[in-house]
C-alpha positions as MATLAB code, in Angstrom:
seq = 'MSLVNDMLRDLETRRAPPAERAPLDGLLPADEGASVRRAGRQRLLLGLLWGALAVLAALLLARIWLANQAPPLAVVAPAAQAPAPAASTPPAVPAPAEAALPAGELPVQLLATLPQHGDGRFILQLLLDRAPSYQRSEQSGVVGLRLPQLRLSDDGPRSGRFEQGGRSLSWSLQPLGDGAELLLVGLGDGLQVLDRLEPAGERWQLWVEVPFSAASSDALDPAQLPVAGDDEAVADDYPPERGAAAVPEVRVATEDRQHAAAPASRGQPTEQLAAAPLMPVQRAPAPAAPVSRSPQVSVASHQPDPLSEARQALLAGDTERAIALLEELNLRQPDNREALRWLARAWLSAGRHERLIAALPAQLQRFPTDSELRVLLARALLQSGDGAAAVATLAERMPPLASDPAYHALLAASYQQTAQWRESAQLYRNLVQLRPTHGAWQLGLGIALEQLGERAAAAQHYRQALQGQGLDEDSRRYARERVQASGGES';
ca = [
     107.069 -121.674  -52.038;
     110.209 -119.586  -52.152;
     112.246 -122.593  -50.766;
     111.144 -124.850  -53.678;
     111.980 -122.103  -56.155;
     115.403 -121.687  -54.552;
     116.104 -125.463  -54.833;
     115.044 -125.550  -58.499;
     117.159 -122.513  -59.299;
     120.134 -124.130  -57.531;
     119.783 -127.293  -59.649;
     119.679 -125.222  -62.822;
     122.655 -123.154  -61.753;
     124.820 -126.221  -60.932;
     123.472 -128.175  -63.929;
     122.829 -131.066  -61.609;
     122.713 -134.623  -63.062;
     119.333 -136.353  -63.615;
     119.765 -138.514  -60.566;
     119.841 -135.442  -58.380;
     116.849 -133.894  -60.196;
     114.678 -137.006  -59.870;
     113.215 -136.202  -56.379;
     112.018 -132.813  -57.669;
     110.690 -133.846  -61.076;
     107.038 -133.385  -60.056;
     107.492 -129.863  -58.677;
     106.848 -126.636  -60.601;
     108.188 -123.189  -59.626;
     105.690 -121.046  -57.711;
     104.526 -117.584  -58.930;
     106.412 -115.303  -56.548;
     104.745 -112.092  -57.924;
     101.238 -113.224  -56.996;
     101.591 -112.250  -53.342;
     102.948 -108.862  -54.353;
     100.018 -108.332  -56.686;
      97.573 -109.440  -53.991;
      99.104 -106.989  -51.505;
      98.902 -104.214  -54.105;
      95.250 -104.959  -54.800;
      94.512 -104.933  -51.076;
      96.232 -101.565  -50.673;
      94.312 -100.195  -53.680;
      90.962 -101.375  -52.338;
      91.756  -99.977  -48.905;
      92.768  -96.639  -50.434;
      89.570  -96.491  -52.489;
      87.525  -97.227  -49.374;
      89.192  -94.444  -47.391;
      88.835  -92.051  -50.339;
      85.108  -92.777  -50.605;
      84.682  -92.179  -46.887;
      86.572  -88.871  -47.157;
      84.390  -87.730  -50.084;
      81.203  -88.618  -48.199;
      82.404  -86.752  -45.110;
      83.312  -83.704  -47.208;
      79.900  -83.715  -48.893;
      78.157  -83.995  -45.532;
      80.152  -81.110  -44.038;
      79.552  -78.973  -47.126;
      75.819  -79.604  -46.940;
      75.724  -78.665  -43.249;
      77.717  -75.477  -43.916;
      75.510  -74.460  -46.833;
      72.401  -75.090  -44.748;
      73.734  -72.766  -42.038;
      74.791  -70.065  -44.481;
      71.746  -70.001  -46.750;
      68.802  -67.838  -45.590;
      65.737  -69.843  -44.643;
      62.945  -69.983  -47.172;
      59.933  -68.154  -45.799;
      56.636  -69.843  -46.564;
      53.796  -67.375  -46.643;
      50.887  -68.858  -44.722;
      47.421  -68.180  -46.128;
      45.676  -65.333  -44.341;
      42.096  -64.195  -44.415;
      42.971  -60.518  -44.273;
      43.923  -58.361  -47.209;
      47.641  -57.843  -47.979;
      49.262  -55.158  -45.814;
      51.016  -52.155  -47.374;
      54.752  -52.284  -48.023;
      56.761  -50.079  -45.674;
      59.430  -49.301  -48.263;
      57.333  -47.602  -50.936;
      54.340  -45.808  -49.445;
      52.920  -43.011  -51.601;
      53.764  -39.487  -50.466;
      50.119  -38.459  -50.245;
      47.621  -38.370  -47.391;
      45.803  -41.609  -46.602;
      48.214  -43.944  -48.429;
      46.668  -46.861  -50.290;
      47.159  -50.430  -49.183;
      49.938  -52.415  -50.829;
      51.164  -55.974  -50.549;
      54.106  -57.002  -48.397;
      57.325  -57.845  -50.259;
      57.398  -61.427  -51.454;
      58.646  -63.861  -48.831;
      58.367  -61.358  -45.961;
      55.994  -62.335  -43.167;
      54.294  -59.826  -40.869;
      55.200  -59.680  -37.193;
      52.378  -61.073  -35.049;
      51.509  -59.531  -31.680;
      50.831  -62.426  -29.295;
      50.119  -60.585  -26.033;
      49.840  -57.053  -24.644;
      50.609  -56.793  -20.926;
      50.353  -53.330  -19.315;
      51.080  -52.850  -15.619;
      51.962  -50.021  -13.285;
      53.159  -49.570   -9.755;
      56.227  -48.557   -7.750;
      56.323  -45.216   -9.530;
      56.500  -46.580  -13.069;
      54.443  -47.898  -15.977;
      55.573  -50.981  -17.918;
      54.114  -52.270  -21.178;
      55.215  -55.643  -22.541;
      54.503  -56.657  -26.133;
      55.090  -60.365  -26.818;
      55.916  -60.927  -30.511;
      56.476  -64.008  -32.638;
      59.742  -62.658  -34.045;
      62.066  -59.706  -33.695;
      60.600  -56.547  -35.261;
      62.251  -53.393  -36.478;
      60.852  -50.165  -35.087;
      61.459  -46.434  -35.191;
      61.186  -44.148  -32.202;
      60.325  -40.451  -32.298;
      59.680  -37.978  -29.533;
      58.043  -34.636  -28.843;
      57.210  -32.800  -25.661;
      54.758  -35.050  -23.883;
      54.465  -37.520  -26.799;
      56.656  -40.546  -27.593;
      55.851  -42.754  -30.578;
      57.154  -46.192  -31.522;
      56.378  -47.067  -35.150;
      56.433  -50.844  -35.772;
      56.165  -51.636  -39.497;
      54.471  -54.907  -40.495;
      53.082  -55.498  -36.984;
      49.711  -57.255  -36.924;
      47.567  -56.732  -33.816;
      46.439  -60.346  -33.613;
      45.972  -60.642  -29.843;
      42.910  -59.789  -27.742;
      44.772  -57.584  -25.274;
      44.030  -53.956  -24.389;
      44.691  -51.294  -26.993;
      44.746  -48.200  -24.776;
      44.802  -47.106  -21.173;
      45.261  -44.207  -18.829;
      46.338  -43.893  -15.213;
      47.358  -41.190  -12.770;
      49.843  -41.003   -9.957;
      50.958  -38.094   -7.848;
      48.819  -35.645   -9.806;
      50.415  -36.690  -13.115;
      48.721  -38.716  -15.828;
      49.892  -40.925  -18.676;
      47.860  -42.280  -21.586;
      48.945  -44.956  -24.035;
      47.422  -46.410  -27.174;
      48.422  -49.114  -29.657;
      46.635  -48.673  -32.971;
      47.070  -49.885  -36.577;
      48.874  -47.414  -38.816;
      49.551  -47.991  -42.492;
      51.406  -51.251  -42.978;
      51.944  -51.829  -39.250;
      51.058  -50.236  -35.940;
      52.096  -47.359  -33.708;
      52.435  -47.182  -29.939;
      51.837  -43.698  -28.520;
      52.526  -42.536  -24.972;
      51.148  -39.102  -24.100;
      51.496  -37.208  -20.851;
      53.891  -35.845  -18.237;
      54.796  -32.920  -20.531;
      58.529  -32.312  -20.892;
      59.191  -34.786  -18.086;
      58.146  -37.819  -20.148;
      60.934  -40.401  -20.175;
      60.536  -43.674  -22.044;
      62.978  -46.584  -21.986;
      62.476  -49.272  -24.619;
      64.383  -52.489  -25.214;
      63.950  -55.628  -27.296;
      65.045  -58.999  -25.953;
      64.401  -62.703  -26.641;
      61.864  -64.643  -24.582;
      62.423  -68.291  -25.450;
      61.412  -68.726  -29.075;
      59.574  -65.390  -28.984;
      60.656  -61.778  -28.650;
      59.521  -59.179  -26.169;
      59.467  -55.398  -26.497;
      59.630  -53.660  -23.112;
      58.448  -50.071  -22.767;
      59.004  -48.468  -19.369;
      57.956  -44.990  -18.190;
      59.300  -43.999  -14.757;
      56.989  -41.615  -12.906;
      59.427  -40.804  -10.126;
      62.006  -39.522  -12.605;
      59.539  -37.371  -14.519;
      60.360  -34.240  -12.525;
      64.062  -34.987  -12.067;
      67.017  -34.036  -14.185;
      67.796  -37.633  -15.164;
      68.716  -38.016  -18.806;
      66.403  -39.849  -21.163;
      68.612  -42.248  -23.128;
      66.857  -41.587  -26.418;
      66.401  -37.873  -26.111;
      68.119  -35.470  -28.394;
      69.794  -32.341  -26.982;
      68.104  -31.269  -23.784;
      66.353  -27.925  -23.817;
      65.298  -28.104  -20.221;
      66.115  -24.632  -18.917;
      65.328  -21.276  -20.415;
      68.935  -20.240  -20.788;
      69.842  -23.348  -22.763;
      66.821  -22.963  -25.001;
      67.665  -19.379  -25.750;
      71.097  -20.426  -27.007;
      69.894  -23.344  -29.120;
      68.098  -21.725  -31.995;
      68.620  -17.996  -32.619;
      65.593  -16.632  -34.464;
      65.590  -15.025  -37.851;
      62.992  -12.314  -38.300;
      61.527  -11.297  -41.616;
      59.716   -8.276  -40.111;
      59.003   -6.757  -36.733;
      55.933   -8.950  -36.345;
      57.711  -12.166  -37.402;
      57.621  -14.577  -34.454;
      60.715  -16.155  -33.021;
      60.911  -19.779  -34.143;
      62.940  -22.204  -32.124;
      63.595  -25.857  -32.946;
      63.782  -27.909  -29.793;
      64.955  -31.407  -29.018;
      63.455  -34.626  -30.265;
      61.668  -35.438  -27.054;
      61.068  -31.814  -26.007;
      59.163  -30.183  -28.815;
      58.020  -26.779  -27.597;
      55.024  -25.460  -29.507;
      54.538  -21.783  -30.237;
      53.879  -19.879  -27.011;
      54.182  -16.247  -25.937;
      56.691  -15.211  -23.313;
      53.977  -13.004  -21.801;
      50.654  -11.590  -22.819;
      52.118   -8.166  -23.226;
      55.021   -9.263  -25.384;
      54.284  -12.567  -27.203;
      57.243  -14.646  -28.265;
      56.246  -17.526  -30.532;
      57.993  -20.851  -30.308;
      57.159  -23.464  -32.894;
      57.178  -27.146  -32.156;
      59.776  -28.559  -34.455;
      61.064  -31.838  -33.189;
      59.991  -34.791  -35.341;
      57.687  -37.422  -33.979;
      55.778  -40.303  -35.362;
      52.283  -39.439  -36.647;
      49.863  -39.014  -33.759;
      46.537  -40.772  -34.130;
      43.345  -39.676  -32.465;
      43.428  -41.636  -29.241;
      40.186  -43.343  -28.218;
      38.186  -42.095  -25.296;
      40.091  -42.505  -22.036;
      39.734  -46.064  -20.871;
      39.536  -47.263  -17.337;
      42.835  -47.243  -15.454;
      45.068  -50.040  -16.569;
      44.676  -53.039  -14.323;
      47.652  -54.787  -12.874;
      48.466  -57.761  -15.077;
      50.877  -60.482  -13.961;
      54.263  -60.120  -15.550;
      55.322  -63.033  -17.708;
      58.675  -64.490  -16.794;
      61.376  -64.235  -19.406;
      64.980  -65.310  -19.585;
      67.459  -63.015  -17.897;
      68.883  -60.443  -20.243;
      72.630  -59.910  -20.298;
      73.220  -56.378  -21.566;
      75.440  -55.983  -24.584;
      77.699  -52.905  -24.972;
      74.883  -50.986  -26.638;
      72.512  -51.796  -23.773;
      75.153  -50.793  -21.238;
      75.571  -47.472  -23.016;
      71.819  -46.883  -22.987;
      71.656  -47.668  -19.280;
      74.528  -45.246  -18.679;
      72.583  -42.545  -20.522;
      69.520  -43.283  -18.421;
      71.622  -42.966  -15.260;
      72.980  -39.612  -16.454;
      76.534  -40.909  -17.020;
      76.891  -39.374  -20.477;
      80.688  -39.553  -20.579;
      80.741  -43.300  -19.923;
      77.987  -43.846  -22.490;
      79.915  -41.877  -25.110;
      83.094  -43.846  -24.350;
      81.249  -47.163  -24.720;
      79.560  -46.081  -27.947;
      82.751  -44.697  -29.488;
      84.560  -47.961  -28.734;
      81.658  -49.961  -30.176;
      81.614  -47.759  -33.276;
      85.327  -48.380  -33.815;
      84.839  -52.151  -33.546;
      81.666  -52.199  -35.638;
      81.759  -49.269  -38.077;
      78.784  -50.659  -40.008;
      76.551  -50.896  -36.919;
      74.147  -48.068  -37.673;
      72.172  -48.538  -34.469;
      75.322  -47.886  -32.416;
      76.141  -44.926  -34.657;
      72.696  -43.414  -34.084;
      73.010  -43.767  -30.321;
      76.477  -42.222  -30.425;
      75.116  -39.263  -32.395;
      72.273  -38.874  -29.875;
      74.757  -38.947  -27.013;
      76.974  -36.330  -28.678;
      73.945  -34.141  -29.218;
      72.738  -34.585  -25.648;
      76.185  -33.682  -24.329;
      76.316  -30.554  -26.496;
      79.178  -31.831  -28.663;
      77.764  -30.272  -31.789;
      81.127  -29.734  -33.472;
      82.020  -33.411  -33.069;
      78.696  -34.484  -34.543;
      78.829  -31.977  -37.412;
      82.342  -33.160  -38.263;
      81.524  -36.886  -38.201;
      78.017  -37.285  -39.628;
      78.468  -35.903  -43.178;
      80.901  -38.735  -43.975;
      78.470  -41.250  -42.488;
      75.655  -39.846  -44.630;
      77.841  -40.450  -47.668;
      77.947  -44.125  -46.639;
      74.285  -44.310  -45.614;
      72.494  -41.655  -47.689;
      69.015  -43.088  -47.028;
      69.335  -43.093  -43.221;
      66.833  -40.364  -42.377;
      67.494  -40.552  -38.627;
      71.185  -39.709  -39.061;
      70.148  -36.838  -41.328;
      67.744  -35.561  -38.648;
      70.453  -35.733  -35.980;
      72.856  -33.755  -38.156;
      70.152  -31.166  -38.874;
      69.481  -30.753  -35.166;
      73.156  -30.196  -34.451;
      73.265  -27.563  -37.194;
      70.140  -25.877  -35.823;
      71.568  -25.775  -32.324;
      74.772  -24.319  -33.738;
      72.746  -21.539  -35.370;
      73.168  -22.709  -38.975;
      69.526  -22.982  -39.989;
      70.263  -22.758  -43.720;
      72.603  -25.767  -43.553;
      69.990  -27.680  -41.561;
      67.349  -26.963  -44.207;
      69.750  -28.056  -46.965;
      70.559  -31.274  -45.098;
      66.901  -32.192  -44.628;
      65.744  -31.143  -48.099;
      68.523  -33.093  -49.849;
      66.812  -36.477  -49.498;
      63.270  -36.472  -48.109;
      61.539  -39.761  -47.271;
      57.906  -40.235  -48.331;
      55.501  -38.276  -46.158;
      53.435  -41.308  -45.182;
      56.469  -43.289  -43.997;
      58.173  -40.519  -41.969;
      55.924  -37.510  -41.264;
      58.189  -36.488  -38.365;
      60.969  -35.758  -40.852;
      58.676  -33.434  -42.807;
      57.561  -31.727  -39.579;
      61.173  -30.940  -38.661;
      61.835  -29.556  -42.128;
      58.667  -27.430  -41.937;
      59.815  -25.963  -38.620;
      63.329  -25.440  -40.006;
      61.836  -23.470  -42.892;
      60.282  -21.168  -40.290;
      63.727  -20.899  -38.680;
      64.957  -19.334  -41.940;
      61.726  -17.344  -42.528;
      60.731  -19.477  -45.538;
      57.068  -19.258  -44.635;
      55.597  -20.384  -47.940;
      57.634  -23.619  -47.994;
      56.775  -24.210  -44.347;
      53.061  -23.700  -44.978;
      53.081  -26.174  -47.863;
      54.694  -28.899  -45.762;
      52.349  -28.281  -42.842;
      49.345  -28.458  -45.201;
      50.481  -31.925  -46.282;
      50.994  -32.951  -42.670;
      47.576  -31.840  -41.404;
      45.913  -33.566  -44.353;
      47.632  -36.750  -43.227;
      46.799  -36.223  -39.534;
      44.176  -33.490  -38.920;
      44.110  -34.066  -35.140;
      47.792  -33.271  -34.642;
      47.708  -30.038  -32.646;
      51.365  -29.043  -33.118;
      51.123  -29.303  -36.907;
      47.908  -27.269  -36.966;
      49.642  -24.647  -34.823;
      52.665  -24.568  -37.140;
      50.420  -24.080  -40.169;
      48.571  -21.281  -38.380;
      51.838  -19.443  -37.648;
      53.040  -19.805  -41.252;
      49.729  -18.583  -42.699;
      49.653  -15.625  -40.310;
      53.107  -14.562  -41.502;
      51.877  -14.833  -45.105;
      48.996  -12.468  -44.293;
      46.251  -15.133  -44.396;
      44.879  -14.280  -40.959;
      41.431  -15.838  -41.372;
      42.879  -19.189  -42.430;
      45.465  -18.933  -39.653;
      42.736  -18.415  -37.043;
      40.922  -21.504  -38.321;
      44.037  -23.640  -37.862;
      44.626  -22.137  -34.411;
      41.136  -23.350  -33.463;
      41.860  -26.803  -34.866;
      45.109  -26.884  -32.888;
      43.115  -26.284  -29.689;
      40.880  -29.232  -30.570;
      43.822  -31.516  -31.413;
      46.366  -33.469  -29.407;
      49.940  -32.986  -28.279;
      49.953  -29.319  -27.184;
      51.218  -28.243  -23.790;
      49.500  -25.534  -21.752;
      51.729  -22.709  -23.021;
      51.002  -23.657  -26.623;
      47.264  -23.832  -25.960;
      47.366  -20.462  -24.247;
      49.140  -18.944  -27.232;
      46.663  -20.476  -29.696;
      43.757  -19.027  -27.674;
      45.364  -15.599  -27.720;
      45.801  -15.719  -31.503;
      42.169  -16.785  -31.948;
      40.996  -13.953  -29.700;
      43.239  -11.487  -31.535;
      41.566  -12.473  -34.803;
      38.135  -11.708  -33.306;
      37.062  -15.326  -32.822;
      36.184  -17.313  -29.750;
      38.340  -20.154  -28.484;
];
């Protein structure tokens, strides 16, 4: 086409004669811009096509990203049972009323309970449909794991007892409030409990292990608070304050070694009050037959994270390595409160009270509702001899009694540390109304009432302490002596 146009333009330019134009009379000039326009339209259509594809890809990626970022919508399945109580707002009165779970929050279902023992240890496996949150508390011879929102929906055993080498251990898993509580009782001050939570396929498994062979050794319990294992260390932990010559010496012990009131000798009684917090102790059912060996379910191998490595180091007695791991983890993850709690426990176990007292107040400013951090700080203050500061720390922000009775028990014992007997008696009254079978709380109330001059009421609570649970032999002996001194019979 361009050749014809060039020939026609040449004729016009030279003003050729008609004879020369005659062969081209029937030809018309071609539209040279049409091809350019066609190419432009093709480029435009191709650009629009690529733009549409890019927009679709962007929308698809955005939808995938939003689906990963948005929390899943929980669909509450219909249930035949009544709504369970909410763990966040239980009333601070004995026998809390039932309340509904928060909207959209499903309970944790217990799928299987597998106890087994052998090779010098007891292992309890709880198979759960999803990962639960739980709180651990300890006292001499009693370890409690409180699992809010746990529903006991399996048909497995609920309690058991077995003996080995002249030592016995009892366990029970019972409903409590909005969830359930696992209690392990026995072995006295030698009770060591290792717990861990790990995935098992699409489920979760809570392992609870109690080594029998280490019960009489000096191995460190990873969850224990400062060790009060020998008499000399105990004597330095909590110096007593006496209101009168007859005022008993009150000593707050560690979380997993709660020493109840006991005389040093019959001729010269020295009273020690159990003060370490623990989860509320239920009346255990009658001792069941020894736990039968159940086959262990196979689960995926668990690769320990830094926190698990630190806990294992504590269990092995390598406190320095555990502290180093936890301090490094705390620097990398300053908002990881679980790591912070374990670091505070390790400091307390290693006797680094000054380090803990210096660090925890700032953390409590960040996490004012973390009652466990507040308890750890109070214990460090008590071991440093500052009972008044410990009382102020605990009394500043008290959780509801029904949700954390162990916190109230520690505060009640701390009041006795500072000879505030009336405040101590009031707290212990609330505690024994919540759990009348708790021997240590009955004993604490008896001591407080005796110091207030209410000897008849004190003797009654001493008797109830003897009928309750959780007292070691020294505490029972002391309670019998106080009952006999009041003219009663034990």
